[in-house]
Coordinates of C-alpha atoms and ligand atoms in Angstrom, one line a residue:
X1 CA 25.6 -146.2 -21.2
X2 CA 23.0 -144.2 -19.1
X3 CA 21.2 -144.3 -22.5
X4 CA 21.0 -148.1 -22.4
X5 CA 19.8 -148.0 -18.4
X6 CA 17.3 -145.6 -18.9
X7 CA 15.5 -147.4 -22.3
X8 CA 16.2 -150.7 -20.3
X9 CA 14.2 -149.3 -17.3
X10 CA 11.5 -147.6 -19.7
X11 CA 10.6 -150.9 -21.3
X12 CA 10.7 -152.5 -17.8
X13 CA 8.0 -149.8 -16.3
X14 CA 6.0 -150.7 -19.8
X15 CA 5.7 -154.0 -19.2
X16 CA 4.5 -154.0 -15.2
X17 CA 2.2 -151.4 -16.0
X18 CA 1.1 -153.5 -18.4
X19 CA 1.0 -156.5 -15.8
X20 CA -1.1 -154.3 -13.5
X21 CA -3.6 -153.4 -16.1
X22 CA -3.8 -157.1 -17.4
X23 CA -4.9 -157.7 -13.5
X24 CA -7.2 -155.5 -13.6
X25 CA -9.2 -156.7 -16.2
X26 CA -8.6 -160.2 -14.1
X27 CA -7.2 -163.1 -16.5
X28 CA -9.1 -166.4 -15.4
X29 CA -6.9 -168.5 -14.0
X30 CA -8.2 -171.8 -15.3
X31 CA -8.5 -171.0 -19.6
X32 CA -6.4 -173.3 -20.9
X33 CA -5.1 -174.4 -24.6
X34 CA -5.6 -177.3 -26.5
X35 CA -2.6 -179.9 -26.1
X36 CA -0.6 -180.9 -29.2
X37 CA -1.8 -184.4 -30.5
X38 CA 0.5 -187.6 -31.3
X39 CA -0.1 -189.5 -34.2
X40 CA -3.0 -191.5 -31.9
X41 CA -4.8 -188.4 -30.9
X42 CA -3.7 -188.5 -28.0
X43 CA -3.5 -185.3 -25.8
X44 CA 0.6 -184.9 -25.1
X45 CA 2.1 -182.7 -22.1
X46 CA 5.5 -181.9 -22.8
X47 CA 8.3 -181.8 -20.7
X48 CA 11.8 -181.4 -22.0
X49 CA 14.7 -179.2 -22.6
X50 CA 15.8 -177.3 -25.7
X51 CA 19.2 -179.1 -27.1
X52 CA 21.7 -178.0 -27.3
X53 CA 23.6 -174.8 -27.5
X54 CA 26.4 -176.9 -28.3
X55 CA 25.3 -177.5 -32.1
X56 CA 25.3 -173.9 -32.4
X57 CA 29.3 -173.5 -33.6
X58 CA 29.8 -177.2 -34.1
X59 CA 31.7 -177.5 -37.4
X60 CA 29.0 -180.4 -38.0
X61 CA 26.5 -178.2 -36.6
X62 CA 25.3 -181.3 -34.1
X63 CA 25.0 -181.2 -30.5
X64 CA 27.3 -182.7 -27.9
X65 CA 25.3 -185.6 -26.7
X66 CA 25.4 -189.5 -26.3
X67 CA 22.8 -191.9 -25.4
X68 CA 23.8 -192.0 -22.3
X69 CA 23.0 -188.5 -21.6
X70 CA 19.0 -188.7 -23.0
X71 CA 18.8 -192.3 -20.3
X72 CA 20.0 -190.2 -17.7
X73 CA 17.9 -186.9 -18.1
X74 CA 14.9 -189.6 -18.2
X75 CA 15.9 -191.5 -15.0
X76 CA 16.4 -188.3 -13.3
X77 CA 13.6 -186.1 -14.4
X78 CA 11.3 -188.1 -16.9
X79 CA 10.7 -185.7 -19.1
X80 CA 9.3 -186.7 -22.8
X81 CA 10.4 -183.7 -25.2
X82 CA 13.3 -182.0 -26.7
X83 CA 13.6 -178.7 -28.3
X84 CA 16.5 -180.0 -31.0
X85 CA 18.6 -177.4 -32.8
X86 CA 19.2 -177.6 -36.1
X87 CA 20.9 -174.8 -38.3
X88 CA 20.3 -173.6 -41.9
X89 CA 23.6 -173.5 -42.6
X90 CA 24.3 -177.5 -41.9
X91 CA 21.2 -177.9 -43.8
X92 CA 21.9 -176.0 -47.1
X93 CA 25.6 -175.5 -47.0
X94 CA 25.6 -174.4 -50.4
X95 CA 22.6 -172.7 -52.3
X96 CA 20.2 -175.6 -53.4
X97 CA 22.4 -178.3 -51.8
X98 CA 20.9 -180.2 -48.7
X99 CA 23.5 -181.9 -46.9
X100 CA 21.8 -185.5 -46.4
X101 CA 24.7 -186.7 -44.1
X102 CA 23.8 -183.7 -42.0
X103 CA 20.3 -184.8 -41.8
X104 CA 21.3 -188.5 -41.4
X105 CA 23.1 -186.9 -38.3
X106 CA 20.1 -185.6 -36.7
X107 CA 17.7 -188.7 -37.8
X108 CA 20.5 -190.6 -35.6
X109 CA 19.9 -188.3 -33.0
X110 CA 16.2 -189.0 -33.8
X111 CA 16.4 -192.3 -33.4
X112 CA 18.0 -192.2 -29.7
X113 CA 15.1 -190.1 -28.6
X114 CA 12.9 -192.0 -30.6
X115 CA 13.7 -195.1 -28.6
X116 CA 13.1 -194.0 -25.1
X117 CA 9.3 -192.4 -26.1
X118 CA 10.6 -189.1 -26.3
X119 CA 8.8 -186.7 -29.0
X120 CA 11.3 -184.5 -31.0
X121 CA 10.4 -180.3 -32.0
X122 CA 13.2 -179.4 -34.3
X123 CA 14.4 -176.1 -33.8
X124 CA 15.3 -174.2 -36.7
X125 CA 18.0 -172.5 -34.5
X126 CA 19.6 -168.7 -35.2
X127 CA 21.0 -165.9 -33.1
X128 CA 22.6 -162.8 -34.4
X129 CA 21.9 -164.3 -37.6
X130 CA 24.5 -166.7 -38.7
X131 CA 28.3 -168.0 -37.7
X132 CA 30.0 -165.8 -39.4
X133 CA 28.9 -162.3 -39.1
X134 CA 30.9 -162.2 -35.9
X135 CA 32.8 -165.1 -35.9
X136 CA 35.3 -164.0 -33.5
X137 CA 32.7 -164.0 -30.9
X138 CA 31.5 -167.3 -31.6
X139 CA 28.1 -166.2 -30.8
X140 CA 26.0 -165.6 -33.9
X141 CA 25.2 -169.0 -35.5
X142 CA 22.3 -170.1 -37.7
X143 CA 22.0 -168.9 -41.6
X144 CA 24.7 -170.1 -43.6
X145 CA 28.2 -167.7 -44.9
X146 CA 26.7 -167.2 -48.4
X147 CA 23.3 -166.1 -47.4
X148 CA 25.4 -163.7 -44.9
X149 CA 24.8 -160.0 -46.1
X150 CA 26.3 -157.3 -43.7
X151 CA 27.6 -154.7 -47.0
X152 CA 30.5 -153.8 -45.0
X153 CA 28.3 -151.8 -42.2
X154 CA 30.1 -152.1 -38.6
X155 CA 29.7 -154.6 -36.1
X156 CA 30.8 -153.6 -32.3
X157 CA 32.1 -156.0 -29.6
X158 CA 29.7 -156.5 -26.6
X159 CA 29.9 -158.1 -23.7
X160 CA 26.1 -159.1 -23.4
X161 CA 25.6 -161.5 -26.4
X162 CA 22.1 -159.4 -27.3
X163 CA 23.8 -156.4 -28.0
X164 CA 24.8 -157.3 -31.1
X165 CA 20.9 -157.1 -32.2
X166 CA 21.5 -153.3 -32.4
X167 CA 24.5 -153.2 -34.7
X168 CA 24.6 -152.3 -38.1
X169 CA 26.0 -154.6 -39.7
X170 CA 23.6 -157.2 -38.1
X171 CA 20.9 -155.0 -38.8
X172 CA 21.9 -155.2 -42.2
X173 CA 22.1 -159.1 -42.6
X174 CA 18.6 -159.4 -41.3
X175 CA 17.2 -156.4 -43.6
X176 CA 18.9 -158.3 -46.8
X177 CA 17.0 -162.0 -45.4
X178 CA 13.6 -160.1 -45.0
X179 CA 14.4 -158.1 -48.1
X180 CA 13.7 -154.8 -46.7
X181 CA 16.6 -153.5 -48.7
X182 CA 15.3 -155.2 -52.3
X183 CA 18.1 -156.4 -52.8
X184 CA 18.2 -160.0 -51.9
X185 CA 14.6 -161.7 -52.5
X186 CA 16.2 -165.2 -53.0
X187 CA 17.0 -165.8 -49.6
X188 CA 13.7 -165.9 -47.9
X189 CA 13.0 -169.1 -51.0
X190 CA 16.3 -171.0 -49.9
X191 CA 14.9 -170.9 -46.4
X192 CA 12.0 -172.3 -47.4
X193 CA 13.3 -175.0 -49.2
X194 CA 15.9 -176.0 -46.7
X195 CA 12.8 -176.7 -44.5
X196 CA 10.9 -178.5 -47.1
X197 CA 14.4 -180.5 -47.1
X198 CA 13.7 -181.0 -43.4
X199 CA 10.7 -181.9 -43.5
X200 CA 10.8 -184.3 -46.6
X201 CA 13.3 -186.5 -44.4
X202 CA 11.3 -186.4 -41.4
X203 CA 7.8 -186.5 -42.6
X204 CA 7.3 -190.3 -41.3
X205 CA 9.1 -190.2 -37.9
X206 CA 6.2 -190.0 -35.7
X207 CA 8.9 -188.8 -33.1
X208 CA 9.4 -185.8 -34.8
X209 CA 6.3 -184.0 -33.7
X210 CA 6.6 -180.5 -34.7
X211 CA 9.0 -178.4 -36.6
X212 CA 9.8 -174.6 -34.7
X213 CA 9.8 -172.5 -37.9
X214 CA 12.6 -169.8 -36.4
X215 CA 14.5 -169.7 -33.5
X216 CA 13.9 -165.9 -31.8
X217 CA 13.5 -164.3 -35.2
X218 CA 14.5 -160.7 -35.8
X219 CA 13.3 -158.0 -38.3
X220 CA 16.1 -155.8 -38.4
X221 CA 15.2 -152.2 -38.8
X222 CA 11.4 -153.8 -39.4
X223 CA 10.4 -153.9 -35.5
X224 CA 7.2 -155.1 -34.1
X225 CA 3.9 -155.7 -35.9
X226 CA 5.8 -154.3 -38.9
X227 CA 8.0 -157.0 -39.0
X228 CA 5.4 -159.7 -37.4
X229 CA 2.2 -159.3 -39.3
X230 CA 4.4 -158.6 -42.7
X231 CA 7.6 -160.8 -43.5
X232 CA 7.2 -163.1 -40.4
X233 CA 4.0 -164.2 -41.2
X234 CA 4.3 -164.1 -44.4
X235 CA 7.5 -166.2 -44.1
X236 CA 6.0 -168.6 -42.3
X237 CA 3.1 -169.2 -44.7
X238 CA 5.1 -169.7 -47.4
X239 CA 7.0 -172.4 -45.2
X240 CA 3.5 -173.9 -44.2
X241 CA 2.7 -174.2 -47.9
X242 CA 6.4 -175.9 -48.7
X243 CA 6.5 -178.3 -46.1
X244 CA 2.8 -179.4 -46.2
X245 CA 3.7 -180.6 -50.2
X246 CA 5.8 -183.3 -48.2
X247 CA 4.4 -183.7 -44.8
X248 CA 1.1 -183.4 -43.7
X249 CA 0.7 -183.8 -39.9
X250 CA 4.2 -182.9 -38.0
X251 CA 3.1 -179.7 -36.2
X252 CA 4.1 -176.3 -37.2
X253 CA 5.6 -174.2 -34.2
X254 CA 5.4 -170.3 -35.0
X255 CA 7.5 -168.2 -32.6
X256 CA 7.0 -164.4 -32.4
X257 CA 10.0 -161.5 -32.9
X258 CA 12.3 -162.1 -29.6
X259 CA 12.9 -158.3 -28.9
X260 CA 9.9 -157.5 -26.6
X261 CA 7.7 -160.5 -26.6
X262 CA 10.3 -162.6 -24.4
X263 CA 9.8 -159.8 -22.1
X264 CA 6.0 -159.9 -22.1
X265 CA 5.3 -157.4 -24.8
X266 CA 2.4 -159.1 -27.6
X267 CA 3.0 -160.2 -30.9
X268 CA 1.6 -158.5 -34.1
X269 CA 2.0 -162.1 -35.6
X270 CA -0.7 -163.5 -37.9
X271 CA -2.5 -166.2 -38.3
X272 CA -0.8 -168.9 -40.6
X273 CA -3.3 -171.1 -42.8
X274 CA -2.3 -174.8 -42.4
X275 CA -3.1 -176.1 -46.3
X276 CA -3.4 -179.6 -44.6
X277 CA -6.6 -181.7 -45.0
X278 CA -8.3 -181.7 -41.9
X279 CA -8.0 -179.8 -38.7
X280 CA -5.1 -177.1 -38.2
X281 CA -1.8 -178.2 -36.9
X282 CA -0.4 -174.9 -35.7
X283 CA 1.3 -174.1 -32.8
X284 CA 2.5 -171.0 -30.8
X285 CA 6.3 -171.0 -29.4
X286 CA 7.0 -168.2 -27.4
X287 CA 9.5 -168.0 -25.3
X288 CA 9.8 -165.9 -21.8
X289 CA 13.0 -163.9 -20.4
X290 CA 11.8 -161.1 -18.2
X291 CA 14.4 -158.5 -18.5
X292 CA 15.7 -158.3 -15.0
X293 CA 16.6 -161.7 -15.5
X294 CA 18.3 -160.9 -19.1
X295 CA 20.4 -158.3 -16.7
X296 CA 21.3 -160.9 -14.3
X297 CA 18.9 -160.4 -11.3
X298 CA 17.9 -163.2 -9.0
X299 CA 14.4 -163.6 -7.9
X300 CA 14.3 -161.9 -4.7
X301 CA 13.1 -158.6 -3.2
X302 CA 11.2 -156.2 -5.7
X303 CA 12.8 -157.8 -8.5
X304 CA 10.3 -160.9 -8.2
X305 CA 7.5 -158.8 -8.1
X306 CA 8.8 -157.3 -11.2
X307 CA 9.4 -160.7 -12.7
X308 CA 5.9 -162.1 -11.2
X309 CA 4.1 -159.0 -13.0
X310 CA 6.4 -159.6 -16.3
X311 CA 5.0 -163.2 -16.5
X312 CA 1.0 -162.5 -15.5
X313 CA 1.4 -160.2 -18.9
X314 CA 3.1 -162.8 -20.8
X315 CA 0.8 -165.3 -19.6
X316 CA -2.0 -163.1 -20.8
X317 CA -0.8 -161.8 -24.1
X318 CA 0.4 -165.7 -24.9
X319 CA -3.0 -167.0 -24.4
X320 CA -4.6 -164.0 -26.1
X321 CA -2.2 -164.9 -28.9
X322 CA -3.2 -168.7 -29.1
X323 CA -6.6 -167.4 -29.2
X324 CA -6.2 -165.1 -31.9
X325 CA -3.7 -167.6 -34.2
X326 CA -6.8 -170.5 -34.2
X327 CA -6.9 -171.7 -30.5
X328 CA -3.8 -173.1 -31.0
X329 CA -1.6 -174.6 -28.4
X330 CA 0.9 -173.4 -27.0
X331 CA 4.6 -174.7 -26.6
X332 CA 7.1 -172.1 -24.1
X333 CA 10.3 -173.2 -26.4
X334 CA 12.8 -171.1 -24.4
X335 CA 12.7 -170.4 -20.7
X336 CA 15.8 -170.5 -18.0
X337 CA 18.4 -169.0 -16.1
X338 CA 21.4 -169.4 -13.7
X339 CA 20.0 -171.6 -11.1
X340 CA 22.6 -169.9 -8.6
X341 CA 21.3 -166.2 -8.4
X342 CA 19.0 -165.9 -5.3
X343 CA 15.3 -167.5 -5.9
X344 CA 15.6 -169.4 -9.2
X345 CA 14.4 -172.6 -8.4
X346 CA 11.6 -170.7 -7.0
X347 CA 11.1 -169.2 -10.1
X348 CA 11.4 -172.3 -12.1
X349 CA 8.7 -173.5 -10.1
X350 CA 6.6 -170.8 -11.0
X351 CA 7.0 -170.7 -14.6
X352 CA 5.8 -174.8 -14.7
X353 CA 3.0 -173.9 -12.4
X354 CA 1.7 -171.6 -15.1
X355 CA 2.5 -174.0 -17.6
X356 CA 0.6 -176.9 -15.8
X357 CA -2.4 -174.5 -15.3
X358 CA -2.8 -173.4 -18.8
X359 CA -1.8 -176.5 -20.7
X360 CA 1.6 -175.4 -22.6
X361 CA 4.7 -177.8 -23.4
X362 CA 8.3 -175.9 -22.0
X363 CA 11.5 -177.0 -23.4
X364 CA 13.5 -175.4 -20.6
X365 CA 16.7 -173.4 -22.0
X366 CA 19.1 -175.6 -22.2
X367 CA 20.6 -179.3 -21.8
X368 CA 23.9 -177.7 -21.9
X369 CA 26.0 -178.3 -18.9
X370 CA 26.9 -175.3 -16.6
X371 CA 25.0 -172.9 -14.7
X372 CA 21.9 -172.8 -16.1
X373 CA 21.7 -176.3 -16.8
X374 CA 20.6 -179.9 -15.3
X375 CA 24.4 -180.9 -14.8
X376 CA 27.8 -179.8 -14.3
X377 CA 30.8 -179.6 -16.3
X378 CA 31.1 -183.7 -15.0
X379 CA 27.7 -184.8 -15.7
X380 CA 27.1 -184.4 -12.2
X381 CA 23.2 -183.3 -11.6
X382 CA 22.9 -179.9 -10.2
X383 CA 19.7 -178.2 -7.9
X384 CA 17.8 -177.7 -11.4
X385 CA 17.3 -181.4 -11.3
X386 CA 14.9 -181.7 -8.2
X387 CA 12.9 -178.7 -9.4
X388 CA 12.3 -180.3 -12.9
X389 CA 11.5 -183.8 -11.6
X390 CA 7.5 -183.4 -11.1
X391 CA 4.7 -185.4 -11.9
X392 CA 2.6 -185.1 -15.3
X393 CA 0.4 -186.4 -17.6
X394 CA 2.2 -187.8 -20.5
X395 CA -0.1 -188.3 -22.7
X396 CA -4.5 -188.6 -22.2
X397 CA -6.5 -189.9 -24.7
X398 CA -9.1 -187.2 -25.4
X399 CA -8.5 -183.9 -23.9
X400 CA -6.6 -182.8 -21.0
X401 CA -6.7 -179.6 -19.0
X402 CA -5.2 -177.9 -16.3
X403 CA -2.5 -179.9 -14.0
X404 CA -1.9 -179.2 -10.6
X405 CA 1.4 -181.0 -9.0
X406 CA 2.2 -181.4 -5.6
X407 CA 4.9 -183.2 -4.2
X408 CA 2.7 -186.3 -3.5
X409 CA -0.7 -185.3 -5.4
X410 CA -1.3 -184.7 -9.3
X411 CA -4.4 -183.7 -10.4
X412 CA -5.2 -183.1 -14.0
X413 CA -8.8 -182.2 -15.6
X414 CA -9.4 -184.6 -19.1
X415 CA -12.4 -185.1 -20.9
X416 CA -12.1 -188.9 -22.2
X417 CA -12.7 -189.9 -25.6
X418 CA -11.2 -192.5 -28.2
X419 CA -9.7 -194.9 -25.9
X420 CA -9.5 -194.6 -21.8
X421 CA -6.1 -194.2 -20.9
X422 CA -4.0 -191.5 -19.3
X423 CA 0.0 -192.4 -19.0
X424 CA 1.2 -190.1 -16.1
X425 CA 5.1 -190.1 -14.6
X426 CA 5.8 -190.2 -11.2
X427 CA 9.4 -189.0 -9.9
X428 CA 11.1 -191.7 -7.5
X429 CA 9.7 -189.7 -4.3
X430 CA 6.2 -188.9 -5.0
X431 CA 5.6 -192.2 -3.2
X432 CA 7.7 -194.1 -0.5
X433 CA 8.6 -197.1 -0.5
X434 CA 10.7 -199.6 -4.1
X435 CA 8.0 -200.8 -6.7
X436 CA 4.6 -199.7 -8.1
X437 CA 3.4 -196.5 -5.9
X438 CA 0.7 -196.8 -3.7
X439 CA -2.0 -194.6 -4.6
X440 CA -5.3 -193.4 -4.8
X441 CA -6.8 -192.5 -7.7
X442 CA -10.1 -190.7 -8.4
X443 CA -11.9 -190.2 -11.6
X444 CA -10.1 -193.9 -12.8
X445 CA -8.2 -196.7 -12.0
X446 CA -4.9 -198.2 -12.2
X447 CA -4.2 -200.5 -14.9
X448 CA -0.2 -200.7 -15.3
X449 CA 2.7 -199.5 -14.0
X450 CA 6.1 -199.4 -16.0
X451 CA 8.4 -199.8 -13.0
X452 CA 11.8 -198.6 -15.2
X453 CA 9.9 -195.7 -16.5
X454 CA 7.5 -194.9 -13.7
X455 CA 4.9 -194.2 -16.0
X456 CA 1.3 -194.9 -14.1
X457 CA -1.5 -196.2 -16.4
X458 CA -4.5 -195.0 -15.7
X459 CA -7.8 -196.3 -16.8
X460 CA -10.3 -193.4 -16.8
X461 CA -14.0 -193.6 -16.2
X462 CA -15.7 -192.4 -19.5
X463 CA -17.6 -189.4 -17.2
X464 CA -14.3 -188.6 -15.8
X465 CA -13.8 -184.9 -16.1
X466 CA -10.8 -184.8 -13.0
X467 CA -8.3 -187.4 -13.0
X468 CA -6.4 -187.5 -9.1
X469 CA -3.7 -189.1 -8.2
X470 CA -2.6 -189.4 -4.6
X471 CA 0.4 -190.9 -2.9
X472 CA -0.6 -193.4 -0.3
X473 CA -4.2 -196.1 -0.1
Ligands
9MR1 O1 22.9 -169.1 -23.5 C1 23.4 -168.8 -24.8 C2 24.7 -168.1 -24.7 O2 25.6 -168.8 -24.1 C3 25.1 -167.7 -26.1 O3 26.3 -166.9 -26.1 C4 24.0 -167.0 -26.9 C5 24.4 -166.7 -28.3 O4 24.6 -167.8 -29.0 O5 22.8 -167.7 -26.9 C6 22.4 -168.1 -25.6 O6 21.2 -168.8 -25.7 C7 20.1 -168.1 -26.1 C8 19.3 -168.9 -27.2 O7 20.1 -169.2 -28.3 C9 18.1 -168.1 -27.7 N1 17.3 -167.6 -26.6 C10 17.9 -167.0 -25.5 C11 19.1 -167.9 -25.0 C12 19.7 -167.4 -23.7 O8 20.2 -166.1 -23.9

């Protein structure tokens, strides 16, 4: 145990040295990344939540959710993205079968978002491997029972669900999947054909705008840029290669290993060649869970300014990454806590600050109700709600850049081009008073307001380079 506390603290001293040093060599605050592109061209800022743990141990691997649910996250935080689990093991049940009433399942599910203008990423979604390497635990879920290969080696019970990362017999499992130990090289092809299943269904729902290759993947006793640059990458070429044969513009999401880049280490991850005619459509998913917080720490006292160095190096290793992988953007698939430790919402609010500054999506971990969710056990909204509802571009024809959102002012850099409009949502109290907002707006005009929505249209002036919107005439 004093083992675990003093690695734990090594790796934590790492990373805020790192932090300070990253200072040092002083990170511009306004580089941003490109912003994924709808089917228009159309610059997209996303805003949404990854969806949902439930489908993790589902016995028809789909998440607990109705219609009803998608209306009301809209109405109460108008957000335009979801992070949607799907699992390997609903996909290919059996070797070289792909369950099409699983997939009919999620293109349902699809659908719903599809309707109320939301844009879909599915998530390939794993942790610990698959359901049944601990299945007492309910916790591991992901790759399906017969690509499951621990050879007998032990797996301990843990109270902290990432433990299990360091057992043998999960080890194993992941050694046999990257085939480290030789002895399993078919795995790696059905995973690649279950997405090239995926993709095959969804390659003309323009909802579905990107596909996230692997959930948090894992290179078992391969660690680091070992594991990254090697199988990882290689893995996801092949997958590029397979799913571009069938689809040719849903973007591709690459996420580094979990272990040490979600606390702000960087990535030895390679670049991925997209075999698609015409420009790249590659994007980088990281996700970010400073370690204090993975222990359970608020965001208060000298654990903030840990946390506040921890993301200043993610921040600069994540955009170094994008930079490095094609100029790619950048999506943070996984970020979120228990909003009722000391200082989260304060930290939620930082986290989409840097996110509006740089230009990334954030799917915020997760929909699922309880603690660390929007709502309660009822349905009833809890504090995350208010600190998620904030203004934002939607979608800009041309090029957008860094947001800054206030309370009653959103400001957003574009650079116009192939139409003139910029969509923007406004939550309920960014301006008094029922009906269209009164505003000011520099850099364009108004020219629509969808009063159910509150989506703002804004007509830009072709030399607009700063787009502001301000409550009040
Ligand atoms: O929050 C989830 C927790 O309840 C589960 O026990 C655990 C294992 O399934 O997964 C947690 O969710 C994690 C997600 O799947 C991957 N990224 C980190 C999330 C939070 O720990």
């Amino acid at each position: 145990r004093r083992l675990r506390w003093w690695s734990i603290g090594l790796v934590l001293a790492l990373v805020v040295a790192g932090g300070a040093l990253a200072g040092a060599r002083s990170l511009s605050t306004t580089e941003d990344v490109p912003a994924l592109t709808d089917e228009e061209g159309r610059s997209l800022t996303l805003r949404g939540f990854s969806t949902a743990g439930s489908a993790k141990q589902a016995p028809d691997g789909l998440p607990d959710l109705r219609p009803a649910d998608i209306e009301a996250e809209y109405a109460d935080m108008g957000t335009n993205f979801v992070r949607f689990l799907i699992s390997w093991r609903a996909v290919e049940p059996e070797p070289g079968h792909y369950d099409q009433a699983y997939l009919d399942g999620v293109a349902e599910r699809v659908d719903w978002y599809a309707e109320r203008g939301y844009h879909v990423m599915l998530d390939m979604h794993q942790d610990l491997y698959g359901t049944e390497i601990v299945p007492s635990h309910a916790v591991g879920n992901g790759a399906p029972g017969w690509a499951t290969h621990s050879d007998g080696l032990p797996i301990g019970e843990h109270e902290m669900w990432e433990l299990y990362y360091l057992d043998p017999g999960v080890i194993r499992a992941f050694d046999n999947f990257w085939n480290t130990t030789g002895e399993h090289p078919e795995l790696r092809t059905h995973y690649v054909g279950a997405w090239e299943a995926v993709a095959e269904r969804f390659a003309d729902e323009p909802a579905v705008i990107a596909y996230d290759l692997m959930n948090e993947p894992y290179g078992g006793s391969l660690q680091g840029p070992a594991f990254e640059a090697g199988p990882l990458t290689s893995l996801y070429q092949s997958a590029a290669d397979a799913i571009r044969t069938v689809d040719d513009s849903t973007w591709l999401c690459l996420e580094p290993q979990a272990m040490g880049v979600n606390w702000a280490t960087p990535t030895g991850l390679g670049p991925v060649d997209d075999p698609r005619d015409g420009p790249a459509r590659i994007a980088y998913c990281p996700h970010l869970y400073p370690l204090p917080m993975d222990l359970g720490s608020g965001y208060t006292g000298t654990t903030k300014t840990l946390v506040d160095g921890t993301v200043q190096t993610w921040l600069t290793n994540t955009l170094r990454t994008s930079e490095r992988l094609g100029d790619v953007p950048v999506v943070l698939g996984e970020f979120g806590l228990d909003t009722t430790k000391p200082g989260a919402l304060e930290y939620v609010d930082a986290v989409y600050d840097v996110a509006d500054d740089h230009g990334f999506g954030v799917a915020y971990w997760s929909r699922d109700p309880g603690s660390w969710g929007p709502y309660d056990a009822e349905g009833e909204p809890r504090n995350l709600v208010a600190a998620l509802d904030r203004p934002y571009p939607r979608s800009v024809a041309g090029a957008v850049g860094a947001i800054d959102a206030d309370e009653h002012e959103l400001t957003f850099d574009v650079s116009p081009s192939g139409g003139l409009t910029a969509e923007v949502y406004l939550p309920d109290d960014f301006s008094p008073g029922p009906g269209r907002p009164e505003v000011t707006v520099d850099g364009g005009e108004v020219s629509g307001w969808d009063g159910t929505r509150r989506v703002l249209e804004v007509m830009m002036d072709p030399e607009a380079s700063e787009i502001s919107i301000r409550a009040g005439s």
